[in-house]
Amino acid sequence: AERSNLAGVQHVLLVLSGKGGVGKSTVATELALALRLAGKRVGILDVDLCGPSIPRMFRVQDSAVHQCDSGWVPVFAHQDKSISLMSIGFLLEKPDDAVVWRGPKKNALIKQFVSDVAWGELDFLIVDTPPGTSDEHISTVEALRPHKPLGAILVTTPQAVSVGDVRRELTFCKKTGLRVLGIIENMSGFICPHCSECTNIFSKGGGEELAKHAGVPFLGSVPLDPQLSQSLEDGRDFIQEFPKSSAFPALAHIAQQILDGTSPRSS
């Protein structure tokens, strides 16, 4: 039998949320950088076909995808090749091109992304998904299921509207047999850079409450941080550049829990 391109991947993590704009791509990016800092080899598969933002966040949006004998070669975000990326953003002729596709064409590309990207040896493949619980999610889970232990990380913001949508995503995980590694509450308060006081712009604690209610781990809260936003805009490594930021310990703690939760002892 032909060797699968995912044969060298140890763990696949899906970053999910029923809602748009909660920071899935931010979480996927910062998690990849934190795991890289822990000495892990990481890939990100961006299956948000209509809004691919991963290439921009790593400042490689002008890169092209090349072919090799076993399929597509992912784009490397760093010279040491410790983070590899695949996104429809690399396949568009112009960065402003819109992907105006029906379901079957999207599903076919997702299957191709799963089977035809030569990831090589990776400790983690992080899959950045679009909002919702429909076509792309089902295709992604079905395509990945035969290959690896799958885990889902759910991202919410603190408000009740967001938490309600993420509750539906938990139902999706249950129905598709996806193991939930935990819930992250993003945009959880704004810490003033001058006085260090925390203001809860979007209320507080919805993610933790939901995790308790659903009986899944709560991985932590990530505060709003202008330095984090700026580093994503500029495609810089926040984890390396801003260790004194208020968001840094939160992201480092989440990455450590992912490492603990996927280690051989815990599975």
CSV table of C-alpha atoms in Angstrom, one decimal:
chain,number,residue,atom,x,y,z
A,1,ALA,CA,0.0,0.0,0.0
A,2,GLU,CA,1.1,3.5,-0.7
A,3,ARG,CA,2.6,5.3,2.3
A,4,SER,CA,0.2,8.0,3.6
A,5,ASN,CA,1.4,11.5,3.7
A,6,LEU,CA,0.1,11.7,7.3
A,7,ALA,CA,2.1,8.6,8.4
A,8,GLY,CA,4.8,10.8,10.0
A,9,VAL,CA,2.3,12.9,11.9
A,10,GLN,CA,1.9,12.1,15.6
A,11,HIS,CA,-1.2,14.2,16.6
A,12,VAL,CA,-3.8,16.1,14.6
A,13,LEU,CA,-5.6,18.9,16.5
A,14,LEU,CA,-8.6,20.6,15.0
A,15,VAL,CA,-9.3,24.2,16.1
A,16,LEU,CA,-13.1,24.6,16.1
A,17,SER,CA,-15.8,27.1,16.9
A,18,GLY,CA,-19.4,27.4,15.9
A,19,LYS,CA,-18.8,31.2,15.5
A,20,GLY,CA,-16.7,33.4,13.3
A,21,GLY,CA,-14.4,36.1,14.6
A,22,VAL,CA,-13.5,34.4,17.9
A,23,GLY,CA,-9.8,34.0,17.0
A,24,LYS,CA,-9.4,30.4,15.7
A,25,SER,CA,-6.5,31.4,13.4
A,26,THR,CA,-4.9,33.4,16.2
A,27,VAL,CA,-5.1,30.4,18.5
A,28,ALA,CA,-3.8,28.0,15.8
A,29,THR,CA,-0.9,30.4,15.0
A,30,GLU,CA,0.1,31.0,18.6
A,31,LEU,CA,-0.3,27.4,19.6
A,32,ALA,CA,2.0,26.4,16.7
A,33,LEU,CA,4.6,29.0,17.8
A,34,ALA,CA,4.4,27.8,21.5
A,35,LEU,CA,4.7,24.2,20.5
A,36,ARG,CA,7.7,25.1,18.3
A,37,LEU,CA,9.3,26.8,21.3
A,38,ALA,CA,8.8,23.5,23.2
A,39,GLY,CA,11.0,21.8,20.5
A,40,LYS,CA,8.1,20.3,18.5
A,41,ARG,CA,7.8,20.1,14.8
A,42,VAL,CA,4.4,21.6,13.8
A,43,GLY,CA,2.3,21.9,10.6
A,44,ILE,CA,-0.8,24.1,10.1
A,45,LEU,CA,-3.5,23.0,7.6
A,46,ASP,CA,-5.7,26.0,6.9
A,47,VAL,CA,-9.1,24.7,5.7
A,48,ASP,CA,-10.8,28.1,5.9
A,49,LEU,CA,-11.2,28.2,2.2
A,50,CYS,CA,-13.1,31.5,2.0
A,51,GLY,CA,-11.0,33.4,4.5
A,52,PRO,CA,-7.5,32.0,4.6
A,53,SER,CA,-5.5,34.1,7.1
A,54,ILE,CA,-2.7,31.7,8.1
A,55,PRO,CA,-0.3,32.8,5.3
A,56,ARG,CA,-0.6,36.4,6.4
A,57,MET,CA,-0.1,35.6,10.0
A,58,PHE,CA,3.3,34.0,9.2
A,59,ARG,CA,4.2,36.6,6.6
A,60,VAL,CA,4.5,34.1,3.8
A,61,GLN,CA,1.5,35.2,1.8
A,62,ASP,CA,3.7,35.6,-1.4
A,63,SER,CA,5.0,32.0,-1.3
A,64,ALA,CA,4.0,29.4,-3.8
A,65,VAL,CA,3.3,25.7,-3.4
A,66,HIS,CA,5.6,23.3,-5.3
A,67,GLN,CA,5.1,19.7,-6.3
A,68,CYS,CA,7.3,16.7,-5.2
A,69,ASP,CA,6.9,13.0,-5.9
A,70,SER,CA,4.5,12.5,-3.0
A,71,GLY,CA,2.4,15.6,-3.6
A,72,TRP,CA,2.5,19.2,-2.6
A,73,VAL,CA,5.4,20.6,-0.6
A,74,PRO,CA,4.1,22.7,2.3
A,75,VAL,CA,5.4,26.3,2.7
A,76,PHE,CA,7.9,26.6,5.5
A,77,ALA,CA,7.4,29.6,7.9
A,78,HIS,CA,10.9,29.6,9.3
A,79,GLN,CA,14.3,28.8,8.0
A,80,ASP,CA,14.7,25.9,10.3
A,81,LYS,CA,11.6,24.3,8.7
A,82,SER,CA,10.1,23.8,12.2
A,83,ILE,CA,6.6,25.1,11.1
A,84,SER,CA,5.1,24.0,7.8
A,85,LEU,CA,1.9,25.5,6.3
A,86,MET,CA,-0.7,24.7,3.7
A,87,SER,CA,-3.6,27.0,2.7
A,88,ILE,CA,-5.7,27.9,-0.3
A,89,GLY,CA,-4.1,31.3,0.1
A,90,PHE,CA,-1.0,29.9,-1.5
A,91,LEU,CA,-3.0,28.6,-4.5
A,92,LEU,CA,-4.8,31.8,-5.5
A,93,GLU,CA,-3.5,33.8,-8.4
A,94,LYS,CA,-4.2,37.1,-6.6
A,95,PRO,CA,-4.5,37.6,-2.8
A,96,ASP,CA,-7.9,39.4,-3.3
A,97,ASP,CA,-9.4,36.5,-5.3
A,98,ALA,CA,-12.6,35.2,-3.8
A,99,VAL,CA,-13.3,31.5,-3.5
A,100,VAL,CA,-16.9,31.3,-4.9
A,101,TRP,CA,-17.3,27.5,-4.8
A,102,ARG,CA,-20.2,25.1,-4.1
A,103,GLY,CA,-19.8,22.4,-1.4
A,104,PRO,CA,-18.5,19.5,-3.6
A,105,LYS,CA,-15.6,21.6,-4.9
A,106,LYS,CA,-14.6,22.7,-1.4
A,107,ASN,CA,-14.9,19.1,-0.1
A,108,ALA,CA,-12.7,17.8,-2.9
A,109,LEU,CA,-9.9,20.4,-2.1
A,110,ILE,CA,-10.1,19.5,1.6
A,111,LYS,CA,-9.6,15.8,0.7
A,112,GLN,CA,-6.7,16.7,-1.5
A,113,PHE,CA,-5.1,18.8,1.3
A,114,VAL,CA,-5.4,15.8,3.6
A,115,SER,CA,-4.0,13.2,1.2
A,116,ASP,CA,-1.6,15.2,-1.1
A,117,VAL,CA,0.5,17.4,1.2
A,118,ALA,CA,3.9,15.9,2.0
A,119,TRP,CA,4.1,16.9,5.7
A,120,GLY,CA,7.0,14.6,6.5
A,121,GLU,CA,7.7,14.1,10.2
A,122,LEU,CA,5.5,16.2,12.5
A,123,ASP,CA,4.7,16.1,16.2
A,124,PHE,CA,1.5,18.1,15.7
A,125,LEU,CA,-0.7,19.0,12.7
A,126,ILE,CA,-3.0,21.9,13.7
A,127,VAL,CA,-6.1,22.3,11.4
A,128,ASP,CA,-7.6,25.8,11.3
A,129,THR,CA,-11.2,25.5,10.4
A,130,PRO,CA,-13.9,27.9,9.2
A,131,PRO,CA,-16.9,28.8,11.5
A,132,GLY,CA,-19.8,26.4,11.7
A,133,THR,CA,-20.5,22.7,11.8
A,134,SER,CA,-21.3,21.9,8.2
A,135,ASP,CA,-19.7,20.7,4.9
A,136,GLU,CA,-16.0,21.7,5.4
A,137,HIS,CA,-16.0,20.3,9.0
A,138,ILE,CA,-17.6,17.0,8.1
A,139,SER,CA,-15.2,16.6,5.1
A,140,THR,CA,-12.1,17.4,7.2
A,141,VAL,CA,-13.1,15.0,10.0
A,142,GLU,CA,-13.9,12.2,7.6
A,143,ALA,CA,-10.7,12.7,5.6
A,144,LEU,CA,-8.5,12.8,8.7
A,145,ARG,CA,-10.3,10.0,10.7
A,146,PRO,CA,-8.5,7.0,9.2
A,147,HIS,CA,-5.0,8.4,9.9
A,148,LYS,CA,-4.4,9.6,13.4
A,149,PRO,CA,-5.7,10.2,16.9
A,150,LEU,CA,-7.8,13.4,16.5
A,151,GLY,CA,-8.4,16.0,19.1
A,152,ALA,CA,-10.5,19.1,19.0
A,153,ILE,CA,-9.8,22.4,20.7
A,154,LEU,CA,-12.8,24.7,20.9
A,155,VAL,CA,-12.4,28.5,20.9
A,156,THR,CA,-15.0,30.9,22.3
A,157,THR,CA,-15.2,34.5,23.5
A,158,PRO,CA,-16.9,35.1,26.9
A,159,GLN,CA,-20.3,36.4,25.7
A,160,ALA,CA,-23.4,34.2,25.9
A,161,VAL,CA,-23.9,34.5,22.1
A,162,SER,CA,-20.5,33.0,21.4
A,163,VAL,CA,-20.8,30.3,24.1
A,164,GLY,CA,-24.2,29.2,22.6
A,165,ASP,CA,-22.6,28.7,19.2
A,166,VAL,CA,-19.7,26.8,20.7
A,167,ARG,CA,-22.2,24.6,22.6
A,168,ARG,CA,-23.4,23.4,19.2
A,169,GLU,CA,-19.8,22.7,18.2
A,170,LEU,CA,-19.6,20.4,21.2
A,171,THR,CA,-22.6,18.5,19.9
A,172,PHE,CA,-20.9,18.2,16.5
A,173,CYS,CA,-17.8,16.7,18.3
A,174,LYS,CA,-20.0,14.2,20.1
A,175,LYS,CA,-21.9,13.2,16.9
A,176,THR,CA,-18.7,12.8,14.9
A,177,GLY,CA,-16.8,11.0,17.8
A,178,LEU,CA,-14.2,13.7,18.1
A,179,ARG,CA,-12.3,13.8,21.4
A,180,VAL,CA,-12.4,17.3,22.9
A,181,LEU,CA,-9.1,18.3,24.4
A,182,GLY,CA,-10.5,21.4,25.9
A,183,ILE,CA,-12.0,24.9,25.6
A,184,ILE,CA,-10.1,28.2,25.3
A,185,GLU,CA,-11.7,31.5,26.1
A,186,ASN,CA,-10.2,34.1,23.8
A,187,MET,CA,-10.5,37.9,24.2
A,188,SER,CA,-11.0,37.3,27.9
A,189,GLY,CA,-10.6,40.8,29.3
A,190,PHE,CA,-8.3,43.7,28.3
A,191,ILE,CA,-5.2,44.3,30.5
A,192,CYS,CA,-4.2,48.0,30.5
A,193,PRO,CA,-0.5,48.3,29.5
A,194,HIS,CA,-0.2,51.3,31.8
A,195,CYS,CA,-1.9,50.3,35.0
A,196,SER,CA,-2.3,46.5,34.5
A,197,GLU,CA,-5.9,46.6,35.5
A,198,CYS,CA,-8.1,44.0,33.6
A,199,THR,CA,-11.4,45.3,32.0
A,200,ASN,CA,-13.8,42.6,30.9
A,201,ILE,CA,-15.0,44.0,27.6
A,202,PHE,CA,-17.1,41.0,26.7
A,203,SER,CA,-18.3,39.9,30.1
A,204,LYS,CA,-16.4,37.0,31.8
A,205,GLY,CA,-16.1,33.3,32.4
A,206,GLY,CA,-18.4,31.9,29.7
A,207,GLY,CA,-15.8,29.5,28.4
A,208,GLU,CA,-15.0,28.1,31.8
A,209,GLU,CA,-18.7,27.7,32.6
A,210,LEU,CA,-19.3,25.9,29.4
A,211,ALA,CA,-16.3,23.5,30.0
A,212,LYS,CA,-17.7,22.7,33.4
A,213,HIS,CA,-21.2,22.1,32.1
A,214,ALA,CA,-19.9,19.9,29.2
A,215,GLY,CA,-17.4,18.0,31.4
A,216,VAL,CA,-14.4,18.9,29.2
A,217,PRO,CA,-11.1,20.5,30.3
A,218,PHE,CA,-10.9,24.3,30.4
A,219,LEU,CA,-7.5,25.1,28.9
A,220,GLY,CA,-7.4,28.8,29.8
A,221,SER,CA,-8.3,32.4,29.1
A,222,VAL,CA,-6.3,34.5,26.7
A,223,PRO,CA,-6.6,38.3,27.3
A,224,LEU,CA,-6.9,40.9,24.5
A,225,ASP,CA,-3.4,42.2,24.0
A,226,PRO,CA,-2.4,44.9,21.5
A,227,GLN,CA,1.1,43.4,21.2
A,228,LEU,CA,-0.5,40.1,20.1
A,229,SER,CA,-2.7,41.8,17.5
A,230,GLN,CA,0.3,43.8,16.1
A,231,SER,CA,2.6,40.7,15.9
A,232,LEU,CA,-0.1,38.9,13.9
A,233,GLU,CA,-0.6,41.9,11.6
A,234,ASP,CA,3.2,42.0,11.0
A,235,GLY,CA,3.7,38.2,10.8
A,236,ARG,CA,6.1,38.2,13.8
A,237,ASP,CA,6.7,35.5,16.4
A,238,PHE,CA,4.8,36.8,19.4
A,239,ILE,CA,6.0,33.9,21.7
A,240,GLN,CA,9.6,34.8,21.2
A,241,GLU,CA,9.3,38.6,21.1
A,242,PHE,CA,6.9,39.4,23.9
A,243,PRO,CA,7.5,37.1,26.9
A,244,LYS,CA,6.5,39.8,29.3
A,245,SER,CA,3.1,40.3,27.7
A,246,SER,CA,-0.1,39.4,29.7
A,247,ALA,CA,-1.1,36.9,26.9
A,248,PHE,CA,2.2,35.0,27.0
A,249,PRO,CA,1.7,33.0,30.2
A,250,ALA,CA,-1.8,32.1,29.1
A,251,LEU,CA,-0.7,30.8,25.7
A,252,ALA,CA,2.3,29.0,27.2
A,253,HIS,CA,0.0,27.3,29.8
A,254,ILE,CA,-2.4,26.2,27.1
A,255,ALA,CA,0.4,24.7,25.0
A,256,GLN,CA,1.7,22.8,28.0
A,257,GLN,CA,-1.8,21.3,28.7
A,258,ILE,CA,-2.0,20.2,25.0
A,259,LEU,CA,1.4,18.6,25.4
A,260,ASP,CA,0.3,16.9,28.7
A,261,GLY,CA,-3.0,15.8,27.2
A,262,THR,CA,-1.5,14.2,24.1
A,263,SER,CA,1.5,12.5,25.8
A,264,PRO,CA,1.5,8.7,25.7
A,265,ARG,CA,0.8,8.5,29.5
A,266,SER,CA,-2.5,10.3,29.1
A,267,SER,CA,-3.9,8.6,26.0
